[in-house]
Amino acid sequence: MDDYRRIADRIADDISGGRLRPGQRLPPQRAFARRHGIAPSTAGRVYAELVRRGLVVGEVGRGTFVRATEPDGQPGHALAEAAGAALVNLELNYPSAEGQSELLAPALAPLLRADALGLALRPAAAAGTPAAREAVASLLAQDGLRSGAARVLFTGNARQAIAATLASLVRPGGRVGVEPLTYPLVKEIAGRLGIVLVPLATDEEGLLPESVAAAHRSAPLSALYLQPTLHNPTSRTTSAGRLEYLAEAVHRLGIPVVEDRIWSFLHPGGTAPLAALAPGLVHLVDGLSKRVAPGLTVGFVVVPQGRTEAVARAIRSGGWSAGGFALEAAVRWIGDGTVDRLVAAKRRDARHRQRLVAEQLAGFAVRSHPAASFAWWELPAPWRADTFTAAARAHGIAVTPGTAFSVGSSRTPDAVRLGLASAPEPELTRALATLAGVARGGAAAGTG
């Protein structure tokens, strides 16, 4: 076995034995090399091996730290399913409304007749049905997008719509500009498609158009992926003025855009879609899982003129087509007003849960929006996201560390995202109070 692996094994034993604790900083590589009598290059290989095993994390400008681990001893994964029934899961984030099932059931009853069910269970094309396209076009018109129904395509969920759209726009090795904190599953999609994500600068108004131009000059960008409304995880909504500047920039540079609007339904007073300002370049992605229910999903993408077949081909080749039954259900729920009633209830619920956050986390640096169903908590010193996540898990609460959202080699944010929508309200209140106590009293735990 190589020397560097033997050394890595000894460090791994120290971590598993508790001699090196979560959050503890390893010495700089040159100091490590001197201590162990090895070359600096060998020390670099030891650290790289520890990173590969998921035992440590390197943070630019700060050093290398022992990672927090889950109770089973394995490094945690962002957005994982809850490990046990008792866990209060503030990672998953699916809004629900009281009486939701009773609202949804009537529209499904006619579909259960043998003749209707036979039609609904047939495979659906990427273009869906005329009724589905019209229903989605009417839904998006409420959000400020007046587009032809012919340019609507369907997938099984919004994540698949993002994947298909990126696959249609970007070849392996291509560069896609994103906000420096972005939707974690976009990072996974990019990895599977061989796409390089390029973090672009933002401020409180949103993405800076000059950062798009600078990155494009450095090496051409094949596309942008953006969340202008209720950005996940920060809840930032890009201002109307900034969207106009951004539309001018992408027109000038000729860069296509994937605009993720999945959370925009919670913020009816937000800005109009970027797709309304640059319809020839912007592919607008949305879906029904958050509006309606996570178990019966439909994703859709409104494509620019002339892009329908390219995106439809990507949907077919990826096996990402929507189910016929889900499409039929969506048409009925949109048409009979069920979606509108659910959306209204979920907007009220989100605002109520944000008030709980304001009460329970008063005095902390929490970034959010009154309409959002999540909150971005910038942790007090000396907490790091990894160690706080482990401490929260030890108290039976799952949160998402900032590392899950971070793109590139910039400093990892000492923050966690709190998903507010899935936990029952009493559990959420208790969890927030517990997390506040951990944050206030955990200086020793925070430093390991």
Coordinates of C-alpha atoms in Angstrom, one line a residue:
M1 CA 0.0 0.0 0.0
D2 CA 1.3 3.5 -0.8
D3 CA 2.8 5.5 2.1
Y4 CA 0.2 8.3 1.8
R5 CA -2.6 5.8 2.2
R6 CA -1.1 4.3 5.4
I7 CA -0.8 7.8 6.8
A8 CA -4.4 8.6 5.7
D9 CA -5.5 5.4 7.5
R10 CA -3.9 6.6 10.8
I11 CA -5.7 10.0 10.5
A12 CA -9.0 8.1 9.7
D13 CA -8.5 6.0 12.9
D14 CA -7.9 9.2 14.9
I15 CA -11.2 10.6 13.5
S16 CA -13.2 7.5 14.2
G17 CA -11.7 7.2 17.6
G18 CA -12.6 10.7 18.6
R19 CA -9.0 11.9 18.9
L20 CA -9.7 14.3 16.1
R21 CA -13.2 15.8 16.5
P22 CA -15.7 17.3 14.0
G23 CA -14.7 20.9 13.2
Q24 CA -11.1 20.5 14.3
R25 CA -8.6 22.1 11.9
L26 CA -5.8 20.0 10.6
P27 CA -2.3 21.6 10.4
P28 CA -1.3 23.3 7.1
Q29 CA 0.1 20.7 4.7
R30 CA 3.7 21.9 5.0
A31 CA 3.5 21.6 8.8
F32 CA 1.9 18.2 8.5
A33 CA 4.7 17.1 6.1
R34 CA 7.4 18.2 8.6
R35 CA 5.6 16.5 11.5
H36 CA 5.4 13.2 9.7
G37 CA 8.8 13.4 7.9
I38 CA 7.3 13.3 4.4
A39 CA 7.4 15.4 1.3
P40 CA 4.9 18.3 1.0
S41 CA 3.5 16.5 -2.2
T42 CA 2.9 13.4 -0.1
A43 CA 1.1 15.4 2.5
G44 CA -1.1 16.8 -0.3
R45 CA -2.0 13.3 -1.4
V46 CA -2.9 12.4 2.2
Y47 CA -5.3 15.3 2.5
A48 CA -6.7 14.6 -0.9
E49 CA -7.4 11.0 0.1
L50 CA -9.1 12.1 3.3
V51 CA -11.3 14.4 1.3
R52 CA -12.1 11.6 -1.1
R53 CA -13.2 9.4 1.8
G54 CA -15.5 12.2 3.1
L55 CA -13.6 12.6 6.4
V56 CA -12.4 16.1 6.0
V57 CA -13.4 19.2 4.0
G58 CA -11.0 21.8 2.6
E59 CA -12.1 25.5 2.7
V60 CA -10.3 28.0 0.6
G61 CA -8.5 30.5 2.7
R62 CA -9.3 28.7 6.0
G63 CA -7.7 25.3 5.9
T64 CA -8.8 21.7 6.2
F65 CA -11.3 20.6 8.8
V66 CA -12.6 17.3 10.1
R67 CA -16.1 16.8 8.8
A68 CA -19.1 16.3 11.0
T69 CA -20.6 12.8 10.7
E70 CA -24.1 11.4 11.0
P71 CA -24.9 9.1 14.0
D72 CA -24.0 6.0 12.0
G73 CA -20.5 7.4 11.5
Q74 CA -21.0 8.2 7.8
P75 CA -20.6 11.8 6.4
G76 CA -23.9 13.4 5.8
H77 CA -25.4 14.1 2.4
A78 CA -27.4 17.2 1.7
L79 CA -31.1 16.8 1.0
A80 CA -31.1 13.1 2.1
E81 CA -34.2 11.4 3.3
A82 CA -34.8 11.4 7.0
A83 CA -32.9 8.6 8.8
G84 CA -35.7 7.8 11.2
A85 CA -39.3 8.5 12.0
A86 CA -38.4 10.7 15.0
L87 CA -36.3 13.1 13.0
V88 CA -37.7 16.6 12.5
N89 CA -36.7 17.0 8.8
L90 CA -36.0 20.7 7.9
E91 CA -34.2 19.6 4.8
L92 CA -37.2 18.5 2.7
N93 CA -39.5 21.3 1.9
Y94 CA -42.9 20.5 0.5
P95 CA -45.7 23.0 1.4
S96 CA -49.0 21.4 2.4
A97 CA -52.4 22.9 3.1
E98 CA -55.0 21.8 5.6
G99 CA -57.7 19.6 3.9
Q100 CA -55.4 19.2 0.8
S101 CA -56.5 15.6 0.1
E102 CA -60.2 16.5 0.3
L103 CA -59.6 19.3 -2.2
L104 CA -57.7 17.0 -4.6
A105 CA -59.9 14.0 -4.5
P106 CA -63.0 15.2 -6.4
A107 CA -61.1 15.9 -9.7
L108 CA -59.6 12.4 -9.6
A109 CA -62.9 10.6 -9.3
P110 CA -63.9 10.8 -13.0
L111 CA -60.5 9.5 -14.0
L112 CA -61.0 6.3 -12.2
R113 CA -63.8 5.2 -14.6
A114 CA -62.4 2.4 -16.8
D115 CA -62.7 4.3 -20.0
A116 CA -61.1 7.5 -18.7
L117 CA -58.4 5.6 -16.8
G118 CA -57.4 3.7 -20.0
L119 CA -56.8 7.0 -21.8
A120 CA -55.0 8.6 -18.8
L121 CA -52.6 5.7 -18.4
R122 CA -51.2 6.0 -21.9
P123 CA -47.7 7.4 -22.3
A124 CA -47.7 11.2 -22.7
A125 CA -45.6 13.0 -25.4
A126 CA -43.3 15.8 -24.4
A127 CA -45.8 18.2 -25.8
G128 CA -48.5 16.8 -23.5
T129 CA -52.1 17.4 -24.7
P130 CA -53.7 20.6 -26.0
A131 CA -55.7 20.8 -22.8
A132 CA -52.6 20.5 -20.7
R133 CA -50.8 23.2 -22.7
E134 CA -53.7 25.6 -22.4
A135 CA -54.1 25.0 -18.7
V136 CA -50.4 25.7 -18.0
A137 CA -50.4 28.8 -20.2
S138 CA -53.3 30.1 -18.2
L139 CA -51.5 29.4 -14.9
L140 CA -48.4 31.2 -16.1
A141 CA -50.4 34.1 -17.3
Q142 CA -51.3 34.8 -13.7
D143 CA -47.5 35.1 -13.1
G144 CA -47.0 37.7 -15.8
L145 CA -45.9 35.4 -18.7
R146 CA -48.1 35.7 -21.8
S147 CA -46.8 32.9 -24.0
G148 CA -48.3 30.7 -26.6
A149 CA -49.4 27.3 -25.4
A150 CA -47.6 25.7 -28.3
R151 CA -44.3 26.4 -26.6
V152 CA -45.1 24.4 -23.4
L153 CA -43.4 21.1 -22.9
F154 CA -43.9 18.6 -20.0
T155 CA -41.7 16.4 -17.8
G156 CA -42.3 14.2 -14.8
N157 CA -41.2 17.0 -12.4
A158 CA -39.4 20.4 -12.5
R159 CA -36.0 18.8 -11.8
Q160 CA -36.4 16.8 -15.0
A161 CA -37.4 20.0 -16.9
I162 CA -34.1 21.6 -15.7
A163 CA -32.1 18.6 -16.7
A164 CA -33.7 18.3 -20.2
T165 CA -33.3 22.0 -20.9
L166 CA -29.7 22.0 -19.9
A167 CA -29.0 18.9 -21.9
S168 CA -30.5 20.5 -24.9
L169 CA -28.4 23.6 -24.5
V170 CA -25.0 22.5 -23.3
R171 CA -22.5 19.9 -24.5
P172 CA -20.3 18.0 -22.1
G173 CA -17.6 20.3 -20.9
G174 CA -19.7 23.4 -21.6
R175 CA -19.9 26.2 -19.0
V176 CA -23.1 27.3 -17.3
G177 CA -23.2 30.5 -15.2
V178 CA -25.0 30.2 -11.9
E179 CA -25.4 32.2 -8.7
P180 CA -22.7 31.3 -6.2
L181 CA -25.3 29.6 -4.0
T182 CA -27.6 27.5 -6.1
Y183 CA -30.1 24.7 -6.0
P184 CA -28.1 21.6 -4.9
L185 CA -29.7 19.2 -7.4
V186 CA -28.5 21.5 -10.3
K187 CA -25.0 20.6 -9.1
E188 CA -25.9 16.9 -9.4
I189 CA -27.5 17.4 -12.8
A190 CA -24.4 19.3 -14.0
G191 CA -22.1 16.5 -12.8
R192 CA -24.1 13.8 -14.6
L193 CA -24.2 15.9 -17.8
G194 CA -20.5 16.8 -17.7
I195 CA -21.3 20.5 -17.3
V196 CA -19.0 23.0 -15.6
L197 CA -20.8 25.4 -13.3
V198 CA -19.3 28.9 -13.1
P199 CA -20.3 31.0 -10.0
L200 CA -21.2 34.6 -10.9
A201 CA -21.2 37.6 -8.6
T202 CA -24.5 38.8 -7.0
D203 CA -25.6 41.5 -4.7
E204 CA -28.9 42.2 -2.8
E205 CA -30.7 42.9 -6.1
G206 CA -29.6 39.7 -7.8
L207 CA -27.1 38.6 -10.4
L208 CA -24.7 41.3 -11.6
P209 CA -24.9 41.6 -15.4
E210 CA -21.2 42.6 -15.6
S211 CA -20.2 39.4 -13.9
V212 CA -22.0 37.5 -16.7
A213 CA -20.1 39.5 -19.3
A214 CA -16.8 39.0 -17.6
A215 CA -17.2 35.2 -17.3
H216 CA -18.3 35.0 -20.9
R217 CA -15.2 36.9 -22.0
S218 CA -13.0 34.6 -20.0
A219 CA -14.4 31.5 -21.8
P220 CA -17.8 31.4 -23.5
L221 CA -20.8 30.5 -21.4
S222 CA -23.2 28.0 -23.0
A223 CA -26.1 29.1 -20.7
L224 CA -27.2 30.6 -17.4
Y225 CA -29.3 28.9 -14.7
L226 CA -31.0 31.4 -12.4
Q227 CA -33.6 31.6 -9.7
P228 CA -34.7 35.3 -9.8
T229 CA -37.8 34.9 -7.5
L230 CA -37.4 33.6 -3.9
H231 CA -34.0 32.3 -4.6
N232 CA -33.2 29.0 -2.9
P233 CA -31.6 29.2 -0.3
T234 CA -31.5 33.0 0.4
S235 CA -35.1 34.0 -0.6
R236 CA -33.7 37.0 -2.6
T237 CA -35.9 38.3 -5.3
T238 CA -34.2 40.1 -8.2
S239 CA -35.4 43.6 -8.7
A240 CA -37.3 44.7 -11.8
G241 CA -34.5 47.1 -12.8
R242 CA -31.9 44.4 -12.4
L243 CA -33.9 42.0 -14.5
E244 CA -34.1 44.6 -17.3
Y245 CA -30.3 45.0 -17.2
L246 CA -29.9 41.3 -17.2
A247 CA -32.2 40.9 -20.2
E248 CA -30.2 43.5 -22.1
A249 CA -26.9 41.6 -21.2
V250 CA -28.1 38.2 -22.3
H251 CA -29.5 39.7 -25.6
R252 CA -26.2 41.4 -26.3
L253 CA -24.1 38.3 -25.5
G254 CA -26.6 35.8 -27.0
I255 CA -26.6 33.6 -23.9
P256 CA -29.6 31.3 -23.4
V257 CA -31.1 31.2 -19.9
V258 CA -32.8 28.6 -17.8
E259 CA -35.1 30.5 -15.4
D260 CA -36.3 28.4 -12.4
R261 CA -39.6 29.8 -11.2
I262 CA -40.6 26.8 -8.9
W263 CA -41.1 29.0 -5.8
S264 CA -42.5 32.1 -7.5
F265 CA -46.1 31.0 -6.8
L266 CA -45.6 32.0 -3.2
H267 CA -44.7 35.6 -4.1
P268 CA -47.5 37.0 -6.3
G269 CA -46.2 40.6 -5.8
G270 CA -42.7 39.6 -7.1
T271 CA -41.2 40.8 -10.4
A272 CA -42.3 39.5 -13.7
P273 CA -40.4 36.6 -15.2
L274 CA -37.1 37.2 -17.1
A275 CA -38.8 35.2 -19.8
A276 CA -41.2 38.1 -20.4
L277 CA -38.2 40.4 -21.0
A278 CA -36.1 38.0 -23.1
P279 CA -38.5 35.5 -24.6
G280 CA -36.1 34.6 -27.4
L281 CA -33.5 33.3 -25.0
V282 CA -35.2 32.3 -21.7
H283 CA -36.5 28.8 -21.0
L284 CA -38.9 29.1 -18.1
V285 CA -39.1 26.1 -15.8
D286 CA -41.8 25.5 -13.3
G287 CA -44.0 22.7 -11.9
L288 CA -46.8 21.6 -9.7
S289 CA -45.1 19.6 -6.9
K290 CA -44.9 22.6 -4.6
R291 CA -48.2 24.1 -5.7
V292 CA -50.1 20.9 -5.4
A293 CA -48.4 17.8 -3.8
P294 CA -45.0 16.1 -4.1
G295 CA -46.4 12.6 -4.9
L296 CA -48.1 13.4 -8.1
T297 CA -45.9 15.7 -10.0
V298 CA -45.8 17.5 -13.3
G299 CA -42.9 19.7 -14.5
F300 CA -43.1 22.1 -17.5
V301 CA -40.8 24.3 -19.5
V302 CA -41.8 27.2 -21.7
V303 CA -39.3 27.3 -24.5
P304 CA -38.3 30.1 -26.9
Q305 CA -39.5 30.1 -30.5
G306 CA -37.6 27.5 -32.5
R307 CA -36.4 25.5 -29.5
T308 CA -39.4 23.2 -29.0
E309 CA -38.0 20.1 -30.9
A310 CA -34.5 20.4 -29.4
V311 CA -35.9 20.4 -25.8
A312 CA -38.5 17.7 -26.6
R313 CA -35.8 15.5 -28.0
A314 CA -33.8 15.8 -24.8
I315 CA -37.0 15.0 -22.8
R316 CA -37.5 11.8 -24.8
S317 CA -33.9 10.7 -24.7
G318 CA -33.6 11.2 -21.0
G319 CA -36.9 9.3 -20.3
W320 CA -38.2 12.4 -18.6
S321 CA -41.7 12.6 -20.0
A322 CA -44.7 13.3 -17.8
G323 CA -47.2 10.6 -17.0
G324 CA -50.6 10.8 -18.7
F325 CA -52.5 10.4 -15.5
A326 CA -50.6 13.2 -13.8
L327 CA -51.3 15.5 -16.8
E328 CA -55.0 14.7 -16.8
A329 CA -55.1 15.4 -13.0
A330 CA -53.3 18.7 -13.5
V331 CA -55.7 19.9 -16.2
R332 CA -58.6 19.2 -13.9
W333 CA -57.0 20.8 -10.8
I334 CA -56.1 23.9 -12.7
G335 CA -59.4 24.2 -14.5
D336 CA -61.7 23.7 -11.4
G337 CA -59.7 26.2 -9.3
T338 CA -58.2 23.6 -6.9
V339 CA -54.6 24.9 -7.7
D340 CA -55.6 28.5 -6.9
R341 CA -57.2 27.4 -3.6
L342 CA -54.1 25.4 -2.6
V343 CA -51.8 28.2 -3.6
A344 CA -53.7 30.7 -1.5
A345 CA -53.6 28.4 1.5
K346 CA -49.9 27.8 1.1
R347 CA -49.1 31.5 0.8
R348 CA -50.9 32.1 4.2
D349 CA -49.1 29.1 5.7
A350 CA -45.6 30.3 4.5
R351 CA -46.2 33.8 6.0
H352 CA -47.3 32.2 9.3
R353 CA -44.2 30.0 9.4
Q354 CA -41.9 32.9 8.7
R355 CA -43.4 34.6 11.8
L356 CA -42.4 31.6 13.8
V357 CA -38.9 31.9 12.5
A358 CA -38.8 35.6 13.5
E359 CA -40.0 34.8 17.0
Q360 CA -37.8 31.7 17.7
L361 CA -34.6 33.0 16.0
A362 CA -34.8 36.6 17.1
G363 CA -31.4 38.1 17.4
F364 CA -29.8 35.8 14.9
A365 CA -28.7 36.7 11.3
V366 CA -31.5 35.1 9.4
R367 CA -32.1 36.0 5.7
S368 CA -35.5 35.2 4.4
H369 CA -38.6 36.7 2.9
P370 CA -42.1 36.9 4.4
A371 CA -43.5 34.8 1.5
A372 CA -40.7 32.1 1.4
S373 CA -41.0 28.6 2.8
F374 CA -37.3 28.4 3.8
A375 CA -34.8 30.6 5.7
W376 CA -31.0 31.0 5.4
W377 CA -29.4 31.2 8.8
E378 CA -25.9 32.7 8.9
L379 CA -24.6 31.0 12.0
P380 CA -22.9 32.9 14.9
A381 CA -19.2 32.3 15.5
P382 CA -17.6 29.9 16.2
W383 CA -20.1 27.6 14.5
R384 CA -19.4 26.1 11.1
A385 CA -22.1 24.7 8.9
D386 CA -20.8 21.2 9.1
T387 CA -20.5 21.0 12.9
F388 CA -23.8 22.8 13.5
T389 CA -25.6 20.3 11.1
A390 CA -24.1 17.4 13.2
A391 CA -25.2 19.1 16.5
A392 CA -28.7 19.6 15.1
R393 CA -28.8 16.0 14.0
A394 CA -27.8 14.9 17.5
H395 CA -30.9 16.8 18.7
G396 CA -33.1 15.0 16.2
I397 CA -33.3 17.8 13.7
A398 CA -32.1 17.7 10.0
V399 CA -31.0 20.9 8.4
T400 CA -29.1 21.5 5.1
P401 CA -25.5 22.9 5.4
G402 CA -24.5 25.8 3.3
T403 CA -21.9 23.6 1.6
A404 CA -24.8 21.9 -0.3
F405 CA -25.6 25.1 -2.1
S406 CA -22.0 26.5 -2.7
V407 CA -20.5 26.4 -6.2
G408 CA -16.8 26.7 -7.0
S409 CA -13.9 27.1 -4.7
S410 CA -15.0 30.2 -2.9
R411 CA -15.3 30.2 0.9
T412 CA -17.9 27.9 2.2
P413 CA -20.7 29.8 3.9
D414 CA -21.1 29.3 7.6
A415 CA -24.9 29.0 7.2
V416 CA -27.7 26.4 7.1
R417 CA -30.9 26.4 5.2
L418 CA -34.1 25.7 7.2
G419 CA -37.0 24.2 5.2
L420 CA -40.1 25.3 6.9
A421 CA -42.9 23.7 4.9
S422 CA -42.8 20.0 5.6
A423 CA -42.7 19.7 9.4
P424 CA -46.1 20.0 11.3
E425 CA -46.3 23.4 13.0
P426 CA -45.8 22.3 16.6
E427 CA -42.7 20.2 15.6
L428 CA -41.4 23.2 13.6
T429 CA -41.8 25.5 16.6
R430 CA -40.0 23.1 18.9
A431 CA -37.3 22.5 16.4
L432 CA -36.6 26.2 16.0
A433 CA -36.5 26.7 19.7
T434 CA -34.1 23.8 20.1
L435 CA -31.8 25.1 17.3
A436 CA -31.7 28.5 18.9
G437 CA -30.6 26.9 22.2
V438 CA -27.9 24.9 20.4
A439 CA -26.6 28.0 18.6
R440 CA -26.5 30.1 21.8
G441 CA -25.0 27.6 24.1
G442 CA -22.8 25.5 21.8
A443 CA -19.5 27.5 21.6
A444 CA -17.6 24.4 22.8
A445 CA -19.5 22.1 20.5
G446 CA -19.1 24.5 17.6
T447 CA -15.3 24.4 17.8
G448 CA -15.2 20.7 18.5

